[in-house]
mmCIF file of C-alpha atoms in Angstrom:
data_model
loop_
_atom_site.group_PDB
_atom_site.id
_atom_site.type_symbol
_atom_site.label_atom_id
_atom_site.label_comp_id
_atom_site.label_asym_id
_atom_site.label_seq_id
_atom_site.Cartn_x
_atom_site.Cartn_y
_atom_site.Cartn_z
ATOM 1 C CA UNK A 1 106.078 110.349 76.034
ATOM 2 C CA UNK A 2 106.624 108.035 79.635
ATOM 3 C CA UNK A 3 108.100 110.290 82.385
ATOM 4 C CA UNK A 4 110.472 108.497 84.771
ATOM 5 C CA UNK A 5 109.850 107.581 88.166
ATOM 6 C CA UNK A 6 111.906 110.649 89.055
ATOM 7 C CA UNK A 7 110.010 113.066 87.355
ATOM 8 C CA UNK A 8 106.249 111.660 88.469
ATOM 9 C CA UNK A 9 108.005 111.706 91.877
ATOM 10 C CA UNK A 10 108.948 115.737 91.681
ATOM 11 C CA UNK A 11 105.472 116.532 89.836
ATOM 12 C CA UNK A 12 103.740 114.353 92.603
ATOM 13 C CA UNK A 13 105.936 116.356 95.464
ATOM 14 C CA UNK A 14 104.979 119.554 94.022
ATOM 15 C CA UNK A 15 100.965 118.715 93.883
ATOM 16 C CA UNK A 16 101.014 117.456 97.172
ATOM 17 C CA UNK A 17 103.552 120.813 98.605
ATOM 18 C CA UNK A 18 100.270 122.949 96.809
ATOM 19 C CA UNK A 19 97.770 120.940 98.348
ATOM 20 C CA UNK A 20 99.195 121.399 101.531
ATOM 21 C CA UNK A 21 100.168 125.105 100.956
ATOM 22 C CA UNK A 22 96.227 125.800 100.587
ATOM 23 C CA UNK A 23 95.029 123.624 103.204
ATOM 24 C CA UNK A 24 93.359 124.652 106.043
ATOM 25 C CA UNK A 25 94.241 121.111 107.696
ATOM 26 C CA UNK A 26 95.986 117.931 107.068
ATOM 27 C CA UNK A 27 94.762 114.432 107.797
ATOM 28 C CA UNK A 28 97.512 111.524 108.354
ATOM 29 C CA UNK A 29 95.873 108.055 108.784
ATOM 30 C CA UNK A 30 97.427 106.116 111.043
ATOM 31 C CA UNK A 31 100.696 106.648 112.948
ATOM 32 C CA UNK A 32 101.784 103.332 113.108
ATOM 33 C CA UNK A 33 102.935 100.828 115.544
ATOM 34 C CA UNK A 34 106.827 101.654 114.407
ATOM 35 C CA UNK A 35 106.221 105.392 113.744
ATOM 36 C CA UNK A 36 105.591 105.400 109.940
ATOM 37 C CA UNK A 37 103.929 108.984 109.637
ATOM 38 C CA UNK A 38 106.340 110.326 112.187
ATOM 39 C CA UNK A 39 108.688 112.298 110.339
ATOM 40 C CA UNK A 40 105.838 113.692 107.840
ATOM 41 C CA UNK A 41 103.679 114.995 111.155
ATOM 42 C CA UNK A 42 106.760 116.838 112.624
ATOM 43 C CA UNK A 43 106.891 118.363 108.722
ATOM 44 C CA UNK A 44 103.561 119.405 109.031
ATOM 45 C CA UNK A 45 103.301 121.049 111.819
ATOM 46 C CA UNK A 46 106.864 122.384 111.189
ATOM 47 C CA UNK A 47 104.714 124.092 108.364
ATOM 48 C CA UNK A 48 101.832 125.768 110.501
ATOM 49 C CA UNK A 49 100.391 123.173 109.210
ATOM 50 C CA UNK A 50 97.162 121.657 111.531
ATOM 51 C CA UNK A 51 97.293 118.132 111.573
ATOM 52 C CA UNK A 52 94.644 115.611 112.368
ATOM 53 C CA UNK A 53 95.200 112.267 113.312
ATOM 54 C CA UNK A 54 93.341 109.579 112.739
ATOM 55 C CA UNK A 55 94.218 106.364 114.505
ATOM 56 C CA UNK A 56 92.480 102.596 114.708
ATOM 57 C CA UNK A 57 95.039 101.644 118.019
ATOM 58 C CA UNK A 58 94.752 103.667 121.146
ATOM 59 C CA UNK A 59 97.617 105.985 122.015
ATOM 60 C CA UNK A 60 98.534 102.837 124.860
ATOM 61 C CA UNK A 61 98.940 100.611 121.781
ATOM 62 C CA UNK A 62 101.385 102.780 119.770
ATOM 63 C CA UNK A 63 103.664 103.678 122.847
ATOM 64 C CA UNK A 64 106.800 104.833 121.745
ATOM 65 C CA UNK A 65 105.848 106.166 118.473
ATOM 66 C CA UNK A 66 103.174 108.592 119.959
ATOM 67 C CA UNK A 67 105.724 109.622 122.780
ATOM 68 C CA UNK A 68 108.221 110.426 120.971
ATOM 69 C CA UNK A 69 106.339 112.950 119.104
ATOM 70 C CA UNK A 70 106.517 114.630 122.635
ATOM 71 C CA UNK A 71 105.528 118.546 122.581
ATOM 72 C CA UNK A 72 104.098 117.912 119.452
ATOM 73 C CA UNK A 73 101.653 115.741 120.799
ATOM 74 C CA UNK A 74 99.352 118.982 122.190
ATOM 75 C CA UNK A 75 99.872 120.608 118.673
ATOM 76 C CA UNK A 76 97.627 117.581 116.952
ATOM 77 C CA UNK A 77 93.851 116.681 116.838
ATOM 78 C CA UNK A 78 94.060 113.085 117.895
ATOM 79 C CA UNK A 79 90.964 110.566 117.179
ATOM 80 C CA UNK A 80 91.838 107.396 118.829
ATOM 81 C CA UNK A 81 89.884 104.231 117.731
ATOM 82 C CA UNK A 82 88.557 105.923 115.083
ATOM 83 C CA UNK A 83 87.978 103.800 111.374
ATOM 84 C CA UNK A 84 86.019 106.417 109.916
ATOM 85 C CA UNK A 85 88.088 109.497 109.287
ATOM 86 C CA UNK A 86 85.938 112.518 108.714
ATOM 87 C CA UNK A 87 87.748 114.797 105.913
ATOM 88 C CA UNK A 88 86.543 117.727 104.607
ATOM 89 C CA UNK A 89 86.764 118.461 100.569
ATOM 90 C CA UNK A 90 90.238 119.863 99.815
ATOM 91 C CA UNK A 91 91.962 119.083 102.416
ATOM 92 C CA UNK A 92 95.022 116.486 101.755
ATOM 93 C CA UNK A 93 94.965 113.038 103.616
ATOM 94 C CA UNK A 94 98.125 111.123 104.551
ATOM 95 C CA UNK A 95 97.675 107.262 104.823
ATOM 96 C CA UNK A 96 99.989 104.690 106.254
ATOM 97 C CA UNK A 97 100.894 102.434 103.247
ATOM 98 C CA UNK A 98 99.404 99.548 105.885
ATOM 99 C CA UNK A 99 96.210 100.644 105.099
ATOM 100 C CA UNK A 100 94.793 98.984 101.642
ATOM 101 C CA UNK A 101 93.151 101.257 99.483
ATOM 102 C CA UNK A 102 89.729 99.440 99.537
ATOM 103 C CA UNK A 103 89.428 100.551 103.018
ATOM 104 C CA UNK A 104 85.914 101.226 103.625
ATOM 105 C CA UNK A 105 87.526 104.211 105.765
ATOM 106 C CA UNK A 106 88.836 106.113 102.556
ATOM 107 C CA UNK A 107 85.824 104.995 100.020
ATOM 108 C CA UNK A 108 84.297 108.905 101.032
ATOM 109 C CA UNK A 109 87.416 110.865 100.712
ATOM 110 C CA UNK A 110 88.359 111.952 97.102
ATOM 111 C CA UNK A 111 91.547 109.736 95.931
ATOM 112 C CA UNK A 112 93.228 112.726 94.438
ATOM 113 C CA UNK A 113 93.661 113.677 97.941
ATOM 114 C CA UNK A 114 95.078 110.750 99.228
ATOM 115 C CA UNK A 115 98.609 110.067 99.272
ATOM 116 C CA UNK A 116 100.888 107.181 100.692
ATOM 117 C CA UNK A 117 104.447 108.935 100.186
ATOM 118 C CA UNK A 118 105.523 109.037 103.845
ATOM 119 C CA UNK A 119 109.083 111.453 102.126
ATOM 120 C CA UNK A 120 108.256 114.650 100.883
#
């Protein structure tokens, strides 16, 4: 039996809404120049959710994306310049759909963990 798009979507939204439920911390790679990962960081920590960040550009590089994250900003573990996101096992991992999958930055972290929807 093929599901639709629709329904891998919902089943995909629901693992990732569990994952995050039993997380003790969420990892978004990169924020992106234009803000990408914006609205799914303010839904994380919206959540009580702990959120770490792990960026190639420096916060002067991304400008108005990071400031308009504003109060939020002291609410996130922040890893500027960083290509080598360390990720614990278990915990879910956010990546900007610039980032190819071959990255040699997510060839440690367990692909069922990784997710590119930026709307949950």
């Amino acid at each position: 039996m093929e599901l639709s798009p629709l329904s891998v979507s919902m089943r995909r939204a629901g693992e990732l809404s569990s994952a995050i439920a039993g997380a003790a911390r969420a990892h978004v790679i990169g924020l992106g120049r234009f803000g990408g990962n914006l609205a799914l960081i303010r839904w994380l920590v919206a959540r009580a959710v702990p959120v770490t960040l792990w960026e190639r550009q420096g916060a002067e590089d991304l400008g108005a994306s990071w400031m308009s994250l504003g109060d939020l900003q002291h609410r996130i573990e922040v890893h500027w310049g960083c290509d080598e996101p360390k990720v614990e096992a278990g915990e879910p991992v956010f990546v900007t759909p610039g980032l190819p999958p071959h990255h040699p930055g997510l060839q440690r972290i367990d692909p069922v963990l990784v997710s590119t929807e930026l709307e949950i």
